[in-house]
Coordinates of C-alpha atoms and ligand atoms in Angstrom, one line a residue:
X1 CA -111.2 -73.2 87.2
X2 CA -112.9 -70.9 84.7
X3 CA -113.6 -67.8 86.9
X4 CA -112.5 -64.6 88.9
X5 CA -111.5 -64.7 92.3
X6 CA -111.0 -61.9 95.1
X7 CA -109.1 -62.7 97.7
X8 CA -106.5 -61.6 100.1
X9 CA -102.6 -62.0 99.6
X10 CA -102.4 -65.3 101.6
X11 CA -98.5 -64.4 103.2
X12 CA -98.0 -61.8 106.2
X13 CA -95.9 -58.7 105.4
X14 CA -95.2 -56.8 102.2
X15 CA -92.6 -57.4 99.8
X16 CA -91.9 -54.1 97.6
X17 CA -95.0 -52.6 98.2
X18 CA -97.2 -51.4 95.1
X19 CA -98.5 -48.3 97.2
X20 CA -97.3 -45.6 99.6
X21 CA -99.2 -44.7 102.7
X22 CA -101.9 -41.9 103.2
X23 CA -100.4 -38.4 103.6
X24 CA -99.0 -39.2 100.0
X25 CA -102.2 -39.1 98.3
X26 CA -103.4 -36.2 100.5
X27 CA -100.4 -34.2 99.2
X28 CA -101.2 -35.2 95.5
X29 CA -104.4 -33.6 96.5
X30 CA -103.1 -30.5 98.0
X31 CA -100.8 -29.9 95.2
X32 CA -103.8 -29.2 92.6
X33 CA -104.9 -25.9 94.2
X34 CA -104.4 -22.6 93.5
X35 CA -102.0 -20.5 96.0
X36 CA -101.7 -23.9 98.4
X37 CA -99.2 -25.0 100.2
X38 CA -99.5 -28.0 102.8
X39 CA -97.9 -28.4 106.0
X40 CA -97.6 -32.3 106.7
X41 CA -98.0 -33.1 110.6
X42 CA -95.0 -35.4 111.1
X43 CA -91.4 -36.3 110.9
X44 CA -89.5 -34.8 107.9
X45 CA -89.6 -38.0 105.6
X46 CA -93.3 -37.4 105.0
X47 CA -93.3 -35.3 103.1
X48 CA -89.3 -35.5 101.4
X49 CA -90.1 -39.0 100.3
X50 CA -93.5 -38.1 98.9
X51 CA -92.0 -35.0 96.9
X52 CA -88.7 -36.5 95.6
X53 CA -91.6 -39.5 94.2
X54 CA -93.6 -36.0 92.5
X55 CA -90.5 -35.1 91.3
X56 CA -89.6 -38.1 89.5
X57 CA -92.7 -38.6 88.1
X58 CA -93.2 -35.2 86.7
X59 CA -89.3 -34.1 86.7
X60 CA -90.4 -31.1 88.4
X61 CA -91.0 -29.6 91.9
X62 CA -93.6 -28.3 94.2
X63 CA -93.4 -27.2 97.6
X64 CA -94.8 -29.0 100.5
X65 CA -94.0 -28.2 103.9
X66 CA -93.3 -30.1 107.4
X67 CA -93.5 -29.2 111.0
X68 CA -90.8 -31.4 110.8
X69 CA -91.6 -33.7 114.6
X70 CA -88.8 -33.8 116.5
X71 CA -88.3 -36.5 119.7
X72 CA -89.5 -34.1 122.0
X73 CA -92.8 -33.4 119.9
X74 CA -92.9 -37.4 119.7
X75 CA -92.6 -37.3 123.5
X76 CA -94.6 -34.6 124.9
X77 CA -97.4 -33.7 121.6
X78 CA -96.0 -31.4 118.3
X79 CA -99.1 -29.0 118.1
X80 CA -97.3 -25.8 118.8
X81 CA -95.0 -26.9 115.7
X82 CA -98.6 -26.9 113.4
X83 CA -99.1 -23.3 115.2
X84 CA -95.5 -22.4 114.3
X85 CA -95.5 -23.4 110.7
X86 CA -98.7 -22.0 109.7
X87 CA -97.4 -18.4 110.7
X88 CA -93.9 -18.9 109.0
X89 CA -95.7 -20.5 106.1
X90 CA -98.2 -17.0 106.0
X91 CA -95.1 -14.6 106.8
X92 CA -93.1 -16.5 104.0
X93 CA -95.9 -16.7 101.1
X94 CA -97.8 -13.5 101.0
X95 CA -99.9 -15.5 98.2
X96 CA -101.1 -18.5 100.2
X97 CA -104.6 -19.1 100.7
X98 CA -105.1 -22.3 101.6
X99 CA -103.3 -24.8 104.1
X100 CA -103.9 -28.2 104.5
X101 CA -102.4 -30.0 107.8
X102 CA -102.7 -33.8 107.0
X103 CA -101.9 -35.8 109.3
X104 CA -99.1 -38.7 109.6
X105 CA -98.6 -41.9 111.3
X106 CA -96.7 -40.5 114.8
X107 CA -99.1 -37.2 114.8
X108 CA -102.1 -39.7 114.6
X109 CA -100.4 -42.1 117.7
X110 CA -98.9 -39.4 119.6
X111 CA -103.0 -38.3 119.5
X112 CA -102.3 -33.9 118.7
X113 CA -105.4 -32.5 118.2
X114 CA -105.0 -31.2 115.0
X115 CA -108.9 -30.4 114.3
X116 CA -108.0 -28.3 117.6
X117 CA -105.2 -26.0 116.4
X118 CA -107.2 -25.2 113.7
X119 CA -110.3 -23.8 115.9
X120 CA -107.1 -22.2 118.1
X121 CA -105.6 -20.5 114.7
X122 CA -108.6 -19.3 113.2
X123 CA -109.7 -17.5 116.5
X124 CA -106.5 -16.9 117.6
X125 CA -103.5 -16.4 115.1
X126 CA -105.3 -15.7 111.8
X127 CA -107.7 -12.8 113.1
X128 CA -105.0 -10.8 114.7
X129 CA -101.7 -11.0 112.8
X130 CA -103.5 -11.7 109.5
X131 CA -106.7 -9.9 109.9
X132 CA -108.2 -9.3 106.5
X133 CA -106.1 -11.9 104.8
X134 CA -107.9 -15.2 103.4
X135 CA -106.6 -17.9 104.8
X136 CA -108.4 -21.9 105.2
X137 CA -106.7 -24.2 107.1
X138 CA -108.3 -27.7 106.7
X139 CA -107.3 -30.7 108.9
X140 CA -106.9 -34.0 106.8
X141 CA -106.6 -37.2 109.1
X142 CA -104.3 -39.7 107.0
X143 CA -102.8 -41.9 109.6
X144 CA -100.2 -44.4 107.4
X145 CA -101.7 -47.2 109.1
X146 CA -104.4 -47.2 107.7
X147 CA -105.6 -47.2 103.6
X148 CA -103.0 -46.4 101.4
X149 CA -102.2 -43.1 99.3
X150 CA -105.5 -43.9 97.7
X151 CA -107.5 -43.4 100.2
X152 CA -105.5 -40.4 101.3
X153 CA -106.3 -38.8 98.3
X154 CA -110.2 -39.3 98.9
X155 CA -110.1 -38.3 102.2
X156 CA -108.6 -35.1 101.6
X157 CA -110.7 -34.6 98.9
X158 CA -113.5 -35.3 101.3
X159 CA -111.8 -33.0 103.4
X160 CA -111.7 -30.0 101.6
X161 CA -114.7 -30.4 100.4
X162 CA -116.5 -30.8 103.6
X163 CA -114.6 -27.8 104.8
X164 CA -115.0 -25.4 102.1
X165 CA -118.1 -26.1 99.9
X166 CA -120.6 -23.6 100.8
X167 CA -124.3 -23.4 99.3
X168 CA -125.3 -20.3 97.0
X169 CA -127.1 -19.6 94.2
X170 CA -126.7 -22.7 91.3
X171 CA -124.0 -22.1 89.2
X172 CA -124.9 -24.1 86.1
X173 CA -121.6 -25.8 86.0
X174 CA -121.4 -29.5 86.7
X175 CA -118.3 -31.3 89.1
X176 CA -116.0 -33.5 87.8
X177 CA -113.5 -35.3 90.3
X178 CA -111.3 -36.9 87.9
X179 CA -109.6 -39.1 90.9
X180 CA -105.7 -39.2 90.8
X181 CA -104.6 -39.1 87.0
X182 CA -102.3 -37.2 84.9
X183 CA -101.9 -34.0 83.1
X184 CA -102.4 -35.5 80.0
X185 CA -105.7 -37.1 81.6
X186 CA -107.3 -33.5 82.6
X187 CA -106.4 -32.2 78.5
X188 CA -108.7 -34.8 77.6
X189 CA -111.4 -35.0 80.1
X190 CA -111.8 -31.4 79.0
X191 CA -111.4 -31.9 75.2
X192 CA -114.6 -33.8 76.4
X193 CA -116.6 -31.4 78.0
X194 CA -115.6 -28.8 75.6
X195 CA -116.8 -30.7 72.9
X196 CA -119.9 -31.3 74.6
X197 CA -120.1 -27.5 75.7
X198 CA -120.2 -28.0 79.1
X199 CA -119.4 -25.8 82.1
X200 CA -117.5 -27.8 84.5
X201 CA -115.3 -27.1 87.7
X202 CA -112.9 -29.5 87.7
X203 CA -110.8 -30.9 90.7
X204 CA -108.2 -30.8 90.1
X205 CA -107.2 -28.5 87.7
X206 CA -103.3 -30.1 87.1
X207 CA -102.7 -29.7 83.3
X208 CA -100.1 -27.0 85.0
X209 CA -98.3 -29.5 86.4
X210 CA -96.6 -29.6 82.9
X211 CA -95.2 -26.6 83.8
X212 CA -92.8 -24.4 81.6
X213 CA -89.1 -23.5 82.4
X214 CA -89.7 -19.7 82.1
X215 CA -87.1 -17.1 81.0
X216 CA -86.8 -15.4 84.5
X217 CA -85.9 -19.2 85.8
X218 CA -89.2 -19.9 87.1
X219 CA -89.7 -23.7 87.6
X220 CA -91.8 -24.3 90.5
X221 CA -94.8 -26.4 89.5
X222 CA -98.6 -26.0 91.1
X223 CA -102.3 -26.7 90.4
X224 CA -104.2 -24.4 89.4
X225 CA -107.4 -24.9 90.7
X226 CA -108.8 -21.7 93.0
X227 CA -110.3 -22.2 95.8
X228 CA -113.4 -20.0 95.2
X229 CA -114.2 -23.9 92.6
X230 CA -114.1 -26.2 95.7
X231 CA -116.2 -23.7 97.6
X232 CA -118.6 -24.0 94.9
X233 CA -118.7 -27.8 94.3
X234 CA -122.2 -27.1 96.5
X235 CA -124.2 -25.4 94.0
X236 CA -123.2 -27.8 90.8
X237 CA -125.9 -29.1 89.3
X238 CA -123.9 -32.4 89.5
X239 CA -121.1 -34.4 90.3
X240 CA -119.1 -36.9 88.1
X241 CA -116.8 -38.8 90.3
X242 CA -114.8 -40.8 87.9
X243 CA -112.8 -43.2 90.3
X244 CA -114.8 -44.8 92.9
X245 CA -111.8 -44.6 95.7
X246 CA -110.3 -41.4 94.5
X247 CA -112.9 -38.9 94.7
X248 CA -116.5 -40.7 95.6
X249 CA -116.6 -40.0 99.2
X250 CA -116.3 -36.0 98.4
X251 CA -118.9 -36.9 95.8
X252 CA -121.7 -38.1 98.2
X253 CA -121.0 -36.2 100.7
X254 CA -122.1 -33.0 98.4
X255 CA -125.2 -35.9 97.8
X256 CA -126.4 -35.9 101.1
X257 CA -125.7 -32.6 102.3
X258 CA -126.4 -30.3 99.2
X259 CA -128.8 -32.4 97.3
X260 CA -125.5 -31.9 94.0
X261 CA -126.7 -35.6 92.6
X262 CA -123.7 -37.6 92.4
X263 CA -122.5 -40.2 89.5
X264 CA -119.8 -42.3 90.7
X265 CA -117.6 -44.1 87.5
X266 CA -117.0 -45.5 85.5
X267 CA -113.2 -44.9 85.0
X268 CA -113.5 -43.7 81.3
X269 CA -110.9 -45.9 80.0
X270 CA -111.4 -47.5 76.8
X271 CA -114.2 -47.0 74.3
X272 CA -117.1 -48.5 76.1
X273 CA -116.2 -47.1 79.3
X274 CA -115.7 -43.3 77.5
X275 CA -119.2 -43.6 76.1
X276 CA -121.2 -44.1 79.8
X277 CA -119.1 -41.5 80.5
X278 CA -120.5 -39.3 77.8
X279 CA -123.5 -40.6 78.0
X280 CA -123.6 -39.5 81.9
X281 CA -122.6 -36.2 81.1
X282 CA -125.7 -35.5 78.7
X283 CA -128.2 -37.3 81.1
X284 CA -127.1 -35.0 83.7
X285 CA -126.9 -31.6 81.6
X286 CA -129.3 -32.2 78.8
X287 CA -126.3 -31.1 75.7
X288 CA -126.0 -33.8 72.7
X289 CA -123.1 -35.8 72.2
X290 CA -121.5 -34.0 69.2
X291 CA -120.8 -35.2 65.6
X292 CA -117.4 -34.3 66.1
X293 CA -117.2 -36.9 69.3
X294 CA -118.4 -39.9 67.5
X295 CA -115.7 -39.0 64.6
X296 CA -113.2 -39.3 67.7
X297 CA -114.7 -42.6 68.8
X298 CA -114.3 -43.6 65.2
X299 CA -110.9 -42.8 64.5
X300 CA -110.3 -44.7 67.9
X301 CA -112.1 -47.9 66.9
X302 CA -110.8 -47.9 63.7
X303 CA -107.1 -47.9 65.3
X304 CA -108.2 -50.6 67.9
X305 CA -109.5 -53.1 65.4
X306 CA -106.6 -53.3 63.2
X307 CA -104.6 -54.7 66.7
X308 CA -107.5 -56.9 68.4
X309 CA -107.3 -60.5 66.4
X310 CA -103.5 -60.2 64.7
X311 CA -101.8 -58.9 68.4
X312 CA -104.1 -58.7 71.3
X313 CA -106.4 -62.0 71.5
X314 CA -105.7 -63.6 73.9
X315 CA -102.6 -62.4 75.0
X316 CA -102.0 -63.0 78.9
X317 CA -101.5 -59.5 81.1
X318 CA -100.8 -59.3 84.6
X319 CA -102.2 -55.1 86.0
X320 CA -101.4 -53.4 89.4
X321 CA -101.7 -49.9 90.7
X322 CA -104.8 -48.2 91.8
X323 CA -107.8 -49.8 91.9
X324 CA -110.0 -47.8 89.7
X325 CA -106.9 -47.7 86.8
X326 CA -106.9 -51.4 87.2
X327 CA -110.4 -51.7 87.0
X328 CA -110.6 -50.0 84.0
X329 CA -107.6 -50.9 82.5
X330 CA -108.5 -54.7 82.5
X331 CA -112.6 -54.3 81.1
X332 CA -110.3 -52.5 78.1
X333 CA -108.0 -55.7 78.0
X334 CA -111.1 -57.4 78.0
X335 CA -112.9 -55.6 75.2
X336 CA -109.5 -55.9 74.0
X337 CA -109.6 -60.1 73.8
X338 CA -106.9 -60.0 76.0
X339 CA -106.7 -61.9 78.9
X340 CA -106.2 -59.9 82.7
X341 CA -104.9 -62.8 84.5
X342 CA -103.9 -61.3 87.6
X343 CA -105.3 -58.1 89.0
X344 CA -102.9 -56.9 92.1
X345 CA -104.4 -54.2 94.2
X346 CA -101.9 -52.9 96.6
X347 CA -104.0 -52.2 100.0
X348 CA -107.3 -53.9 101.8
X349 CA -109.4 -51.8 101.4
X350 CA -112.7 -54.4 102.9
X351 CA -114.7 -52.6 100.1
X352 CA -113.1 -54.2 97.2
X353 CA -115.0 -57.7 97.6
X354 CA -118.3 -55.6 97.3
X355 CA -117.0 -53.5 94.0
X356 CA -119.7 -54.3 91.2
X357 CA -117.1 -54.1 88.5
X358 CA -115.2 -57.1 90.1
X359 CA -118.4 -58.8 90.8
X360 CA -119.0 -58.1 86.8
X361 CA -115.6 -60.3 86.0
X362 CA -117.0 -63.0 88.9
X363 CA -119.5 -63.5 86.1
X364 CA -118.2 -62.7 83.0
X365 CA -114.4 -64.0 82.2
X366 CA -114.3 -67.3 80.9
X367 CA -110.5 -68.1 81.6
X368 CA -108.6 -67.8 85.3
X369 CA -108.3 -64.7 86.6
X370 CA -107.6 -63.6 90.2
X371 CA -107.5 -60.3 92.0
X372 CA -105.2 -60.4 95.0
X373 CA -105.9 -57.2 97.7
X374 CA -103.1 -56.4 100.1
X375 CA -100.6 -57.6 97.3
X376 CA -97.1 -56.5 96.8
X377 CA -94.9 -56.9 94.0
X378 CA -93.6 -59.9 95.2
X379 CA -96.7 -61.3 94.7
X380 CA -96.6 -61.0 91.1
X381 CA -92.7 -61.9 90.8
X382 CA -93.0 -65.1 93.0
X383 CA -95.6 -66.4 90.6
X384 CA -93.7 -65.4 86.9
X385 CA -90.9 -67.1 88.8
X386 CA -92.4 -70.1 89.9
X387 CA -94.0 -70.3 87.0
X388 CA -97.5 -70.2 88.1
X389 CA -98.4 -67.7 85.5
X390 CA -97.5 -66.7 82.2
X391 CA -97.9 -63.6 81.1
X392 CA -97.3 -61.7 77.7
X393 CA -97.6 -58.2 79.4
X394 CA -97.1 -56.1 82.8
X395 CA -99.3 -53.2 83.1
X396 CA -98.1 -50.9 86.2
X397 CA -96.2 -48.4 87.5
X398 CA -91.8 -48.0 87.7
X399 CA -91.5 -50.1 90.6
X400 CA -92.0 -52.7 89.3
X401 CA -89.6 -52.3 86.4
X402 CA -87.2 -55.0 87.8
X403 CA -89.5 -57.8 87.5
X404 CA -89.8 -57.2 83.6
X405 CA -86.2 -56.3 83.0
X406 CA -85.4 -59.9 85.1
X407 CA -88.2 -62.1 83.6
X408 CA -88.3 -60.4 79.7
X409 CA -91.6 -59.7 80.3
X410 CA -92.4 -56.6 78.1
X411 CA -94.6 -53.6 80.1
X412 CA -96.2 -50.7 79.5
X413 CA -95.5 -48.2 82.1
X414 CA -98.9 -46.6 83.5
X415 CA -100.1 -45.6 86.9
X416 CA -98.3 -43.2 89.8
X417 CA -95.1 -42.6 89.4
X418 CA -93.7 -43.5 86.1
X419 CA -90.1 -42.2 86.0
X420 CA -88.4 -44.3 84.2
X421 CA -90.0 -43.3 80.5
X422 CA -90.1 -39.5 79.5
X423 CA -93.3 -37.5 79.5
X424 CA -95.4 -40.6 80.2
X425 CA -97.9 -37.7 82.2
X426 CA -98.4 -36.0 79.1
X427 CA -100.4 -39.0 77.3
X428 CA -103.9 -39.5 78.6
X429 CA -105.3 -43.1 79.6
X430 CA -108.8 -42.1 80.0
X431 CA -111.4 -40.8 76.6
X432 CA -110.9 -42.0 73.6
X433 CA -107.5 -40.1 72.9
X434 CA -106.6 -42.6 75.6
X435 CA -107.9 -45.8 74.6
X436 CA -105.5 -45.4 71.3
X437 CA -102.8 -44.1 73.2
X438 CA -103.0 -47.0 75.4
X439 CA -103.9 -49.5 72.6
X440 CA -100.9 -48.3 70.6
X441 CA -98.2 -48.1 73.2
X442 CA -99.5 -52.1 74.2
X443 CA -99.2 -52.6 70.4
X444 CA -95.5 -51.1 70.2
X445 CA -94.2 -52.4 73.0
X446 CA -95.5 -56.6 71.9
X447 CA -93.7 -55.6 68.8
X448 CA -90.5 -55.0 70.1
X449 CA -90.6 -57.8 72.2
X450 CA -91.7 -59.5 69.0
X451 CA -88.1 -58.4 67.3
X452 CA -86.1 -59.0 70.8
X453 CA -87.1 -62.1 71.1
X454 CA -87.6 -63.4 67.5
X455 CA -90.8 -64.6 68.3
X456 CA -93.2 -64.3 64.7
X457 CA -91.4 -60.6 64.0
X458 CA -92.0 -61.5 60.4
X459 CA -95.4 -60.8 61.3
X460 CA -94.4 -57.2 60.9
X461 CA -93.3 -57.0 57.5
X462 CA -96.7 -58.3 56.7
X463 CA -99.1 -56.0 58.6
Ligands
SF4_1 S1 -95.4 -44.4 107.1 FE1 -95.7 -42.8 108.6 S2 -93.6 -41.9 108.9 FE2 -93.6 -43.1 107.0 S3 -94.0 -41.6 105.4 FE3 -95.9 -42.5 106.0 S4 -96.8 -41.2 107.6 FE4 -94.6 -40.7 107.4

């Protein structure tokens, strides 16, 4: 067989699971704005889990809160625990502006009427003790059984948006919803626009994730983007949603119900990817692509083709993680002459099968490639192990760092959370800063293998 397949994991259950469930990406979310701090409906774990993963990944820490469900709230409904925590939350944080209540697996179940409290608090609560005080409390429904953190990030992206964007005169900036990426990502997406001089309102605004350890002993780590952005998403003259499941729903909903035309993708990773992307941005503002940018593009080729025919061709790579990063990060392998064997996407989302870029490798690879939905990190084990598939290359995310320590598969750690490299959320994937980046490290890491293993090092010496 010569072709691409989609299809579902065949076995019942997961094995180490690839993805977490919803209220984590609705807390990613949350953690990108401005004087924000979310109160997660649910047991405790919710949201101690989800942070200890943020604080691996960026070795720093942001507060998230809990209204921490007891059995009696299981028993007999939790809302008066939401009321609660909103007031301590306001009492505590004179600076808080915005609180998210997303939702959990038991809160969804036990069936609290989240959307309720809030219409209770904002009458109630939020007028008398904290009259004159601005305060938006915005339900986000991320029941775990259902999506994954992916699609909790888009809904609460959807959610905010929906709850906050209010029309008003244009404001000559354009949206960009860079879907769930790195610090390092956002630098470059603006390098972009800068470059291109364009007026953007970004969500979210995370390059302060990076944060600094400040004299006084500062540390705590938040987004910065203010609220008074998201409000205004309505009168962009445009949205760029860069990540089809991260971001596109809050995209066409400002479609449909502020006539903000939307552009959903591509995922600007690697070169031909960057350029629609650039390419979208003039169509929709009318500014040239700058001199300076196609130097950029340049210097990126130039680094790419000295790798493509000595290291890359047809070298055999197995990706998992999101779907939009693994979309993209396989049509760069591709342009790359490499060969994305197996694709795994770690929920089932039923919208995958319809996904034009898949459809594109249903026509277009010319070796055997398969994209498994539902799939688990077993999935990809069980087959190095039983030999099914070879593979020169992992691309994912830390949990999966067993499977290339035990096989000697070498693998380029990329994706949410990476903790076990240093500063990995520095480096960008996306623009053409990230197409060398990730050319390079995929380059580095073959030739240590290459020296490991013995395996045509001396290729090396003669570079
Ligand atoms: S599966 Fe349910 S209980 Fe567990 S972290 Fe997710 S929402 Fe919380």
């Amino acid at each position: 067989m010569m072709s691409c397949e989609v299809k579902e994991k065949e076995r019942a259950g997961i094995i180490n699971p690839i993805f977490t469930c919803q209220p984590c990406g609705a807390q990613y979310a949350s953690i990108g704005i401005k004087d924000c701090i979310a109160i997660v409906h649910g047991g405790q774990g919710c949201v101690m889990f989800v942070r200890l993963l943020f604080a691996q990944h960026f070795k720093d820490n942001f507060d998230i809160a809990s209204s921490s469900v007891h059995e009696d709230g299981a028993v007999f409904g939790a809302v008066h625990r939401v009321e609660e925590a909103v007031d301590v939350l306001l009492m505590r944080y004179p600076d808080v502006k915005v609180i998210p209540i997303i939702t959990t697996c038991s809160t969804e179940v036990i069936g609290d009427d989240v959307d309720g409290v809030v219409r209770k608090l904002n009458a109630g609560l939020l007028k008398e003790k904290y009259a004159g005080r601005e305060v938006h409390l915005i339900s986000v429904h991320t029941p775990s059984f259902k999506g994954s953190q992916v699609t909790g990030y888009d809904v609460a992206l959807d959610a905010f948006v929906r709850t906050l964007a209010k029309k008003d005169q244009p404001n000559g900036k354009i949206n960009l919803f860079t879907g769930w990426v790195n610090p390092g990502d956002v630098t470059a997406l603006k390098h972009l626009l800068a470059e291109m001089d364009i007026a953007a309102t970004v969500l979210f605004e995370i390059e302060s994730f990076d944060s600094p350890l400040m004299p006084n002993g500062d540390a705590v780590s938040h987004g910065s983007t203010p609220v008074e952005d998201i409000i205004g998403t309505a009168n962009a003259m445009g949205t760029i949603a860069l990540n089809r499941y991260e971001g596109g729903a809050a995209a066409e909903y400002l479609e449909s119900e502020f006539n903000v035309p939307a552009v959903i993708g591509p995922t600007p990773i690697g070169i031909r990817n960057t350029d629609t992307f650039l390419q979208n941005l003039k169509k929709m503002t009318g500014k040239e692509i700058p001199l300076s940018l196609v130097r950029e593009r340049g210097i990126a080729i130039d680094a790419l083709t000295d790798l493509v025919h000595m290291f890359f061709a047809d070298k055999k790579v197995a990706i998992y993680g999101h779907p939009d990063l693994v979309i993209g990060l396989a049509e760069f392998c591709l342009d790359l002459e490499m060969k994305p064997v197996l694709l795994l996407l770690g929920d089932d989302n039923s919208t995958y099968k319809k996904d034009a870029r898949l459809k594109a490798f249903e026509e277009k690879v010319d070796f055997e490639m398969e994209v498994i939905t539902n799939a688990d990190l077993w999935e990809l084990e069980s087959r190095i192990k039983n030999k099914e598939i070879e593979l020169d290359l992992i691309l994912g995310h830390s949990k999966g760092r067993f499977i290339s320590i035990d096989y000697n598969i070498p693998m380029v750690r990329v994706g949410f959370p990476t903790y076990d490299r240093a500063g990995l959320y520095r480096h960008p994937v996306v623009g053409y800063a990230g197409a060398t980046w990730l050319a390079e490290t995929m380059a580095n890491t073959i030739f240590e293998d290459m020296e490991h293993k013995k395996n045509k090092e001396w290729l090396l010496n003669v570079w």
